[in-house]
Amino acid sequence: MIERLPLPAPLAALLRRAFFPEGSFRLPLPAQLDRVIIYGGLVAGAVVTPILLVLIVLLVLNVLTAPELVFWLASAVIIGGALGSVLLKNIVHAALSLVMTLLGVAAIFLLLGSEFLALVQVLVYGGGVTVLLLFGLMLTNATDDPIVSDGAQKPFAFLVGIALAGILSVALVDQIWGAPTASTVAFRELGARLYRDFGLPFEIASLVLVIALIGAIAIARRDRPEDTEDTAMGDGA
Amino acid sequence: MAGDIPMENFLVLSAILFGIGFYGVLARRSAILILVSVELMLAAVTINMVAFAAYLDPERFTGLIFAIFVITVAAAEVGRALGIVLRLFRDRQTAMVDEASDLKW
Amino acid sequence: MGMEQVWLLPAIPAVLFALMGLFNRLVPRRGDFIVILGMAAVVVLSFLVLLDFQGSFKDGHFAPGDSNFYSFSWVEIDTGVVDDLLLIEFSTFVDGITVLMLAVVSIVTLMVMVYSVGYMHGEVRYGWYFAVLSGFGAAMLMLVVSGNLLLLYLSWEAVGLASYLLIGFYWERQTAAEAAKKAFITTRIGDVGLLIGIILLWRGAGSFDIQEIIHFAEGGGYGETYLTVAMLMLFAGAAGKSAQFPFHVWLPDAMEGPTPVSALIHAATMVVAGVYLVARMMPVFDVALVARDVVLYIGLTTAALGATLGLVTSDIKRVLAYSTVSQLGFMFVALGVGSVTAAMFHLFTHAFFKSLLFLGSGSVIHATEEQVVETLGGLRRKMPATTTLFVIGSLALAGIVPLAGFWSKDEILLVLQDGAGFGPFVILAATAALTAIYTTRLVLLTFFGEPKDQAAYDHAHESPAVMILPMALLALLAVIAGFVALDPVGKALGFTGGIGEVVFTQGHEGHAFKLDPTIAIGATLSALAGIVIGFIYWSGAAERAVRARQWSPEFHDLLVNRYYIDHLYQFVIDKVVLGLATVVAYFDRWVVNETGVDGSAQGISFAGYRLKFFQTGRIPNYALAMAIGVVVLALVAIGRT
């Protein structure tokens, strides 16, 4: 697989040895994902490494503190991933780019002292939601033709996006917050507050989840076999 | 942990993320990618709330609780939205929102 | 049961109207007996009210205002106009006038209902007929017990509605439908005046309550001109309802309705509502003397006009209608000189003998299916009972002693002589003589002489007992009703004296009935003279009448054409009203309809056609629009802080 990539031969060999060493266990993944993984790793490395280097230099020079380093790194990952997921032409690439953003957000949560939330973020988003999205892609893009061209209103969307980000930034920064400092929330406290004060909303949220899943099944399922056949024939014509 | 970093940094980060997500929602054609962009916006909101909770409301951290609910509801929303997308795809052989333009005269 | 519960009287027939109007098909005989029993109950109750009234009167603690009973508060509006609070109470009021009216209305209604069982036998909409009669009874009783003008106005319109329904009862007939419309619209014109008058009175006094208005007026609260205008407006309503000149034209046409209806509504009860209203408001009229004089002269005009027209009309019911118009004129004359007692007394006696006459004519029509007097004749041989009763009624109408009409007409002439002097007195006395003449003519042409139309004569038969009996009862009343004026009779009935000491205007003293011998003898002589003249001209083949007609064809023409008043109205309607209507119709057609209604609809339709293309149906477009909106709102919000 790696041989078919448009890479210089020595580099390809190096990568093959790095990613898929001889006789090692091969994950039962589709071969196409190799390309994704390799390119993804390359891109991520290419983006993150220089930033990381710059930041480390700054840290060493005592311009930045460690938390600040983490913040800027995570911000770079978040913004980069976000841009990737809204700009990339390939649907699968865009969806995977989301994972990057979400992991960066998890880092931000850690930085803000919410370990629990960071865990949830990784588990629910990085795992569940992303896999769900990829399933959706798989099921809806039956053809191998990744039509991801953007809509005709892209320029307007660009303006609106910029304007909204600008306005929100201005509004948020303009406000006088009184320079507070962040504090950490302990797991125990969080649990107590969540189940004691927000017990009913918590239950309702679980109900919402169940209803949403049942609803999703109800919407997506085939009505009746005979109907589906008729519909399929009709649609095919 | 984040004691030294001004809160505004997080806020601006969330604002930019929100803007990008909004752009994605408006610009993309594929329903799945719109969903991805919505997730970006939700992530931005979550950052915002957690930042406020950590900086301004450390005793009660209501924002944090709400972030948990946001994540929960977002998961539910993705599941249901994918159901709709699948339905759309099965009925119309497309997942492009601008091809489903029946909502007019 | 006393005066406090007087609201029950209208309530019973009102409920029966609703029930029988809807469900008369579900009960045997279409529910006529239910309605009649209800009205009989009302008669009993009205006598209980009478007893209670009599008791409180005799105890000496009766004073006007004592018997103002507030049942419940009807409307409360914070107006800011007068006293800041418009309080309309659903109030009832009982005094001598009310008690008299209650007796008249309930008795005559009951008699007419019983009569109708025979008269309307086998007619279409039999059950509906009785339901509406009951509804009319309810409205009329409400009218006479209501203690405030707004409730009175409501009942006023309700009796008008009942009248409309009953005049147009045979709506399959074009003439009946037209007559119903004419009656309704003509009285409507007066009613507008009544409403304006009521509002004017309220604006001054700040209350619709009759006693408060009277009190306010007697205290000089209203300006003189203001009050005169208000009372003239009020009188316009009264004149419309009571068919006074110039609104009299509807009453003869109203004879298109079934004859019992004519007897009830258009002789005994509804048409006297105007008299009742003026009598009720008499203390206010006493302050506005100009308006009272107008009442006098309108009444005088109408009395003479009705009597002369009665001379030449051929339709038996129309003769009686003109007679009613004329007699109502008598009552207004009495009111015009301020004598409520005389007017109410005449109303009382007139109700009995005039409804008797109408029922008698109904009996003739029922028997012969003919109502033009020139084709009748000689019916006394076929219908002796009807003839007898009709003659009694006629004598009462003519004012022959000692029948009811004599006493009340005499009283009116007396108060007129005292109050207005010689001129009006002579006119009214002559009119009284004319009354005797046209009454004699009617009786002679109908019941005596030789039959002119043999087919109608052969068809004739005596009416069934169910019709004769009510007539007999009314005839009895027509004979004895006049005696209540006499002091001993009044005392025997348990009152302090004759009618004059019971029924009188508030603020005036009751007075004993007095019989001026000159007037009594003169009136009797002139009535007798009238009868003799009637005999001279119309007995036998009525040759003299034909010759009299040729004596002055122009005058005869004038009478036959009803003084051309109807023609004048028709001319005004054709030229003025319809001309205006054309302009209004053009405006309505092209400006209101085409431009305003259709134009705006078409404009919106066109705009919708154009604007719909903004709806692409693509959700991203909608989302973009929403996003732009959010951005703009955010900018506005930032700009404001």
Coordinates of N, CA and C in Angstrom, one line a residue, chain C residues 287-456:
Chain C
V287 N -92.2 68.9 32.7 CA -91.2 70.0 32.7 C -91.0 70.5 31.3
A288 N -91.1 69.7 30.3 CA -90.9 70.1 29.0 C -92.2 70.3 28.3
L289 N -92.8 71.5 28.6 CA -94.2 71.7 28.2 C -94.4 71.8 26.7
V290 N -93.3 72.3 26.0 CA -93.4 72.4 24.5 C -93.6 71.0 23.9
A291 N -92.8 70.0 24.4 CA -92.9 68.7 24.0 C -94.2 68.1 24.3
R292 N -94.8 68.5 25.4 CA -96.1 68.0 25.8 C -97.2 68.5 24.8
D293 N -97.0 69.8 24.4 CA -98.0 70.3 23.5 C -97.9 69.6 22.1
V294 N -96.6 69.3 21.7 CA -96.5 68.5 20.5 C -97.3 67.2 20.6
V295 N -97.1 66.5 21.7 CA -97.9 65.3 21.9 C -99.4 65.6 21.7
L296 N -99.9 66.6 22.3 CA -101.3 67.0 22.2 C -101.7 67.1 20.8
Y297 N -101.0 67.9 20.0 CA -101.4 68.2 18.6 C -101.2 67.1 17.7
I298 N -100.2 66.3 17.9 CA -100.0 65.1 17.1 C -101.2 64.1 17.4
G299 N -101.5 64.0 18.7 CA -102.6 63.1 19.0 C -103.9 63.6 18.4
L300 N -104.1 64.9 18.4 CA -105.3 65.4 17.9 C -105.4 65.2 16.3
T301 N -104.3 65.5 15.7 CA -104.2 65.3 14.2 C -104.5 63.8 13.9
T302 N -103.9 62.9 14.6 CA -104.0 61.5 14.4 C -105.4 61.0 14.6
A303 N -106.0 61.5 15.7 CA -107.4 61.1 16.0 C -108.3 61.5 14.8
A304 N -108.2 62.7 14.4 CA -109.1 63.1 13.3 C -108.8 62.4 12.0
L305 N -107.5 62.3 11.7 CA -107.1 61.6 10.5 C -107.6 60.2 10.4
G306 N -107.4 59.4 11.6 CA -107.8 58.0 11.6 C -109.3 57.9 11.4
A307 N -110.0 58.8 12.1 CA -111.5 58.7 12.0 C -112.0 58.9 10.6
T308 N -111.5 59.9 10.0 CA -112.0 60.2 8.6 C -111.6 59.1 7.7
L309 N -110.4 58.5 7.8 CA -110.0 57.4 6.9 C -110.9 56.2 7.2
G310 N -111.3 56.0 8.4 CA -112.2 54.9 8.8 C -113.5 55.0 8.0
L311 N -113.9 56.1 7.6 CA -115.2 56.3 6.9 C -115.2 55.6 5.5
V312 N -114.1 55.6 4.8 CA -114.1 55.2 3.4 C -113.4 53.9 3.2
T313 N -112.8 53.3 4.2 CA -112.0 52.1 3.9 C -113.0 50.9 3.8
S314 N -112.7 50.0 2.9 CA -113.6 48.9 2.7 C -113.2 47.6 3.5
D315 N -111.9 47.5 3.7 CA -111.5 46.3 4.4 C -111.9 46.4 5.9
I316 N -112.6 45.3 6.3 CA -113.1 45.4 7.7 C -112.0 45.6 8.7
K317 N -110.8 44.9 8.5 CA -109.8 45.0 9.5 C -109.1 46.4 9.4
R318 N -109.0 46.9 8.1 CA -108.4 48.2 8.0 C -109.2 49.3 8.6
V319 N -110.5 49.1 8.6 CA -111.4 50.1 9.3 C -111.0 50.1 10.7
L320 N -110.9 48.9 11.3 CA -110.6 48.8 12.7 C -109.2 49.3 13.0
A321 N -108.3 49.1 12.0 CA -106.9 49.7 12.2 C -107.0 51.2 12.3
Y322 N -107.7 51.8 11.4 CA -107.8 53.3 11.4 C -108.5 53.7 12.7
S323 N -109.4 52.9 13.1 CA -110.1 53.3 14.4 C -109.1 53.2 15.5
T324 N -108.2 52.2 15.5 CA -107.2 52.1 16.5 C -106.3 53.3 16.5
V325 N -105.8 53.7 15.3 CA -105.0 54.8 15.1 C -105.7 56.1 15.8
S326 N -107.0 56.2 15.5 CA -107.7 57.3 16.0 C -107.8 57.3 17.5
Q327 N -108.1 56.1 18.0 CA -108.3 56.0 19.5 C -106.9 56.2 20.2
L328 N -105.9 55.8 19.6 CA -104.5 56.0 20.2 C -104.3 57.5 20.2
G329 N -104.8 58.2 19.1 CA -104.7 59.7 19.1 C -105.4 60.3 20.3
F330 N -106.6 59.7 20.6 CA -107.3 60.2 21.8 C -106.4 60.1 23.1
M331 N -105.8 58.9 23.2 CA -104.9 58.7 24.4 C -103.8 59.8 24.4
F332 N -103.2 60.0 23.3 CA -102.1 61.0 23.3 C -102.7 62.4 23.6
V333 N -103.9 62.7 23.1 CA -104.5 64.0 23.5 C -104.5 64.1 25.0
A334 N -105.0 63.0 25.6 CA -105.1 63.1 27.1 C -103.7 63.3 27.7
L335 N -102.7 62.6 27.2 CA -101.4 62.8 27.7 C -100.9 64.2 27.4
G336 N -101.3 64.7 26.2 CA -100.8 66.1 25.9 C -101.3 67.1 26.8
V337 N -102.4 66.9 27.5 CA -102.8 67.8 28.5 C -102.4 67.4 29.9
G338 N -101.6 66.3 30.0 CA -101.0 66.0 31.2 C -101.8 65.0 32.0
S339 N -102.8 64.4 31.5 CA -103.6 63.5 32.3 C -103.3 62.1 32.0
V340 N -102.4 61.5 32.8 CA -102.1 60.1 32.7 C -103.3 59.3 33.0
T341 N -104.1 59.7 33.9 CA -105.2 58.9 34.3 C -106.2 58.7 33.2
A342 N -106.5 59.8 32.5 CA -107.5 59.6 31.4 C -106.9 58.7 30.3
A343 N -105.6 59.0 30.0 CA -105.0 58.2 28.9 C -105.0 56.7 29.3
M344 N -104.6 56.4 30.5 CA -104.5 55.0 30.9 C -105.8 54.4 31.0
F345 N -106.8 55.1 31.4 CA -108.1 54.6 31.5 C -108.7 54.3 30.1
H346 N -108.5 55.2 29.2 CA -108.9 54.9 27.8 C -108.2 53.7 27.2
L347 N -106.9 53.6 27.6 CA -106.1 52.5 27.1 C -106.7 51.2 27.6
F348 N -107.1 51.2 28.9 CA -107.6 50.1 29.5 C -108.9 49.6 28.9
T349 N -109.9 50.5 28.7 CA -111.1 50.2 28.1 C -111.0 49.8 26.6
H350 N -110.2 50.6 25.9 CA -110.0 50.4 24.5 C -109.4 49.0 24.2
A351 N -108.5 48.6 25.1 CA -107.9 47.3 24.9 C -108.9 46.2 24.8
F352 N -109.9 46.3 25.7 CA -111.0 45.3 25.7 C -111.9 45.4 24.5
F353 N -112.5 46.5 24.3 CA -113.4 46.6 23.2 C -112.8 46.5 21.8
K354 N -111.6 47.0 21.7 CA -111.0 46.9 20.4 C -110.5 45.5 20.0
S355 N -110.0 44.8 21.0 CA -109.6 43.4 20.7 C -110.8 42.6 20.5
L356 N -111.9 42.9 21.2 CA -113.2 42.3 20.9 C -113.6 42.5 19.5
L357 N -113.5 43.7 19.0 CA -113.9 44.0 17.6 C -113.1 43.2 16.6
F358 N -111.8 43.2 16.9 CA -110.9 42.5 16.0 C -111.2 41.0 16.0
L359 N -111.4 40.5 17.2 CA -111.7 39.1 17.2 C -113.0 38.8 16.5
G360 N -114.0 39.7 16.6 CA -115.2 39.6 15.9 C -115.0 39.6 14.4
S361 N -114.2 40.6 13.9 CA -113.9 40.6 12.5 C -113.2 39.3 12.1
G362 N -112.3 38.8 13.0 CA -111.7 37.5 12.7 C -112.7 36.4 12.5
S363 N -113.7 36.5 13.3 CA -114.7 35.5 13.3 C -115.4 35.5 11.9
V364 N -115.7 36.8 11.5 CA -116.3 37.0 10.1 C -115.4 36.4 9.0
I365 N -114.1 36.8 9.1 CA -113.2 36.4 8.1 C -113.1 34.9 8.1
H366 N -113.0 34.3 9.3 CA -112.9 32.9 9.4 C -114.1 32.2 8.7
A367 N -115.3 32.8 8.9 CA -116.5 32.2 8.4 C -116.6 32.4 6.9
T368 N -116.3 33.6 6.4 CA -116.6 33.9 5.0 C -115.4 33.9 4.1
E369 N -114.2 33.9 4.7 CA -113.0 34.1 4.0 C -113.0 35.3 3.1
E370 N -113.7 36.3 3.6 CA -113.8 37.6 2.8 C -113.7 38.7 3.8
Q371 N -113.0 39.8 3.5 CA -112.9 40.8 4.4 C -113.2 42.2 3.9
V372 N -113.8 42.3 2.7 CA -114.1 43.6 2.1 C -115.6 43.8 2.4
V373 N -115.9 44.9 3.2 CA -117.3 45.0 3.7 C -118.3 45.1 2.6
E374 N -117.9 45.6 1.4 CA -118.9 45.8 0.4 C -119.4 44.4 -0.1
T375 N -118.7 43.4 0.1 CA -119.1 42.1 -0.4 C -119.8 41.3 0.7
L376 N -119.8 41.8 1.9 CA -120.5 41.1 3.0 C -121.9 41.6 3.2
G377 N -122.5 41.3 4.3 CA -123.8 41.8 4.5 C -124.8 40.7 5.0
G378 N -125.7 41.1 5.9 CA -126.7 40.1 6.3 C -126.2 39.0 7.1
L379 N -125.0 39.1 7.7 CA -124.4 38.0 8.4 C -125.1 37.7 9.7
R380 N -125.9 38.7 10.2 CA -126.5 38.5 11.5 C -127.4 37.3 11.5
R381 N -127.9 36.9 10.4 CA -128.8 35.7 10.4 C -127.9 34.4 10.5
K382 N -126.7 34.4 10.0 CA -125.9 33.2 10.0 C -125.0 33.2 11.3
M383 N -124.6 34.4 11.8 CA -123.7 34.4 12.9 C -124.3 35.3 14.0
P384 N -125.3 34.9 14.7 CA -125.9 35.7 15.7 C -125.0 36.1 16.8
A385 N -124.3 35.1 17.3 CA -123.4 35.4 18.5 C -122.4 36.4 18.2
T386 N -121.7 36.2 17.1 CA -120.7 37.1 16.6 C -121.3 38.5 16.5
T387 N -122.5 38.6 15.8 CA -123.1 39.9 15.6 C -123.3 40.6 16.9
T388 N -123.9 39.9 17.9 CA -124.2 40.5 19.1 C -123.0 41.1 19.8
L389 N -121.9 40.2 19.8 CA -120.7 40.6 20.5 C -120.1 41.8 19.8
F390 N -120.1 41.8 18.4 CA -119.5 42.9 17.7 C -120.3 44.2 17.9
V391 N -121.6 44.1 18.0 CA -122.4 45.3 18.2 C -122.0 45.8 19.6
I392 N -121.9 45.0 20.6 CA -121.5 45.5 21.9 C -120.2 46.2 21.8
G393 N -119.2 45.6 21.2 CA -117.9 46.3 21.0 C -118.1 47.6 20.3
S394 N -118.9 47.6 19.3 CA -119.1 48.9 18.5 C -119.7 50.0 19.3
L395 N -120.7 49.6 20.1 CA -121.3 50.6 21.0 C -120.3 51.1 22.0
A396 N -119.5 50.2 22.5 CA -118.5 50.7 23.5 C -117.5 51.6 22.8
L397 N -117.1 51.3 21.5 CA -116.2 52.2 20.8 C -116.9 53.5 20.5
A398 N -118.2 53.5 20.2 CA -118.9 54.7 19.9 C -119.1 55.6 21.1
G399 N -119.0 55.0 22.3 CA -119.1 55.7 23.5 C -120.6 55.9 24.0
I400 N -121.3 54.8 23.9 CA -122.7 54.8 24.4 C -122.7 54.4 25.8
V401 N -123.4 55.2 26.6 CA -123.5 54.9 28.0 C -124.3 53.6 28.2
P402 N -123.9 52.7 29.1 CA -122.9 52.8 30.1 C -121.7 51.9 29.7
L403 N -121.4 51.7 28.4 CA -120.3 50.9 28.1 C -119.0 51.5 28.3
A404 N -117.9 50.7 28.3 CA -116.6 51.2 28.7 C -116.2 52.4 28.0
G405 N -116.4 52.5 26.7 CA -115.8 53.6 25.9 C -116.4 54.9 26.4
F406 N -117.6 54.9 26.8 CA -118.3 56.2 27.2 C -117.5 56.8 28.4
W407 N -117.1 56.0 29.4 CA -116.5 56.6 30.6 C -115.1 57.2 30.2
S408 N -114.4 56.4 29.5 CA -113.0 56.9 29.3 C -113.0 58.0 28.3
K409 N -113.8 58.0 27.2 CA -113.8 59.1 26.3 C -114.3 60.3 26.9
D410 N -115.2 60.2 27.7 CA -115.8 61.3 28.5 C -114.7 62.0 29.3
E411 N -113.9 61.1 30.0 CA -112.8 61.6 30.8 C -111.8 62.4 30.0
I412 N -111.5 61.9 28.8 CA -110.6 62.6 27.9 C -111.1 63.9 27.5
L413 N -112.3 64.0 27.1 CA -112.9 65.2 26.7 C -112.9 66.2 27.8
L414 N -113.2 65.7 29.0 CA -113.2 66.6 30.2 C -111.8 67.2 30.4
V415 N -110.8 66.4 30.5 CA -109.5 66.9 30.8 C -109.0 67.8 29.6
L416 N -109.5 67.5 28.4 CA -109.0 68.3 27.3 C -109.7 69.7 27.4
Q417 N -110.9 69.7 27.8 CA -111.6 71.0 27.9 C -110.9 71.8 29.0
D418 N -110.5 71.1 30.1 CA -109.8 71.9 31.2 C -108.5 72.3 30.8
G419 N -107.8 71.5 30.0 CA -106.4 71.7 29.8 C -106.0 72.5 28.5
A420 N -106.8 72.4 27.5 CA -106.4 72.9 26.2 C -107.4 73.9 25.6
G421 N -108.5 74.1 26.2 CA -109.4 75.1 25.7 C -110.4 74.5 24.7
F422 N -111.0 75.4 24.0 CA -112.2 75.1 23.2 C -111.9 74.5 21.9
G423 N -110.9 75.0 21.2 CA -110.6 74.5 19.8 C -110.4 73.0 19.7
P424 N -109.3 72.6 20.4 CA -109.1 71.1 20.4 C -110.2 70.3 20.9
F425 N -110.9 70.9 21.8 CA -112.1 70.1 22.4 C -113.1 69.9 21.3
V426 N -113.4 70.9 20.5 CA -114.4 70.7 19.4 C -113.9 69.7 18.4
I427 N -112.7 69.8 18.0 CA -112.1 68.8 17.1 C -112.3 67.4 17.6
L428 N -111.9 67.2 18.9 CA -112.0 65.9 19.4 C -113.4 65.4 19.6
A429 N -114.3 66.3 19.9 CA -115.7 65.9 20.1 C -116.2 65.5 18.7
A430 N -115.9 66.3 17.7 CA -116.3 65.9 16.3 C -115.8 64.6 15.9
T431 N -114.5 64.3 16.3 CA -113.9 63.0 16.0 C -114.7 61.9 16.7
A432 N -115.1 62.2 17.9 CA -115.8 61.2 18.7 C -117.1 60.9 17.9
A433 N -117.8 61.9 17.4 CA -119.0 61.6 16.6 C -118.7 60.8 15.3
L434 N -117.5 61.2 14.7 CA -117.1 60.5 13.5 C -116.9 59.0 13.8
T435 N -116.4 58.8 15.0 CA -116.2 57.4 15.5 C -117.5 56.6 15.4
A436 N -118.5 57.2 16.0 CA -119.8 56.6 15.9 C -120.2 56.3 14.5
I437 N -120.0 57.3 13.6 CA -120.5 57.1 12.2 C -119.8 55.9 11.6
Y438 N -118.4 55.9 11.6 CA -117.8 54.8 10.9 C -118.0 53.5 11.5
T439 N -118.2 53.5 12.9 CA -118.5 52.2 13.5 C -119.9 51.7 13.0
T440 N -120.8 52.6 13.0 CA -122.2 52.2 12.5 C -122.1 51.7 11.1
R441 N -121.3 52.4 10.3 CA -121.2 51.9 8.9 C -120.6 50.5 8.8
L442 N -119.6 50.3 9.6 CA -119.0 49.0 9.6 C -120.0 47.9 10.0
V443 N -120.7 48.1 11.1 CA -121.7 47.1 11.5 C -122.8 46.9 10.5
L444 N -123.3 48.0 10.0 CA -124.4 47.9 9.0 C -124.0 47.1 7.8
L445 N -122.8 47.5 7.2 CA -122.4 46.9 6.0 C -122.1 45.4 6.2
T446 N -121.6 45.1 7.4 CA -121.1 43.7 7.6 C -122.3 42.8 8.0
F447 N -123.1 43.2 8.9 CA -124.0 42.3 9.5 C -125.4 42.5 9.1
F448 N -125.7 43.6 8.6 CA -127.1 43.9 8.3 C -127.3 44.0 6.8
G449 N -128.5 44.4 6.4 CA -128.8 44.5 5.0 C -128.8 43.2 4.3
E450 N -128.7 43.2 3.0 CA -128.8 41.9 2.2 C -127.4 41.5 1.8
P451 N -127.1 40.2 1.8 CA -125.8 39.7 1.3 C -125.5 40.2 -0.1
K452 N -124.3 40.7 -0.3 CA -123.9 41.1 -1.7 C -123.2 40.0 -2.4
D453 N -122.5 39.2 -1.7 CA -121.8 38.1 -2.3 C -122.4 36.8 -1.8
Q454 N -123.2 36.2 -2.7 CA -123.9 35.0 -2.2 C -123.0 33.9 -1.8
A455 N -121.9 33.7 -2.5 CA -121.0 32.6 -2.2 C -120.4 32.8 -0.8
A456 N -120.0 34.0 -0.5 CA -119.4 34.2 0.8 C -120.5 34.0 1.9

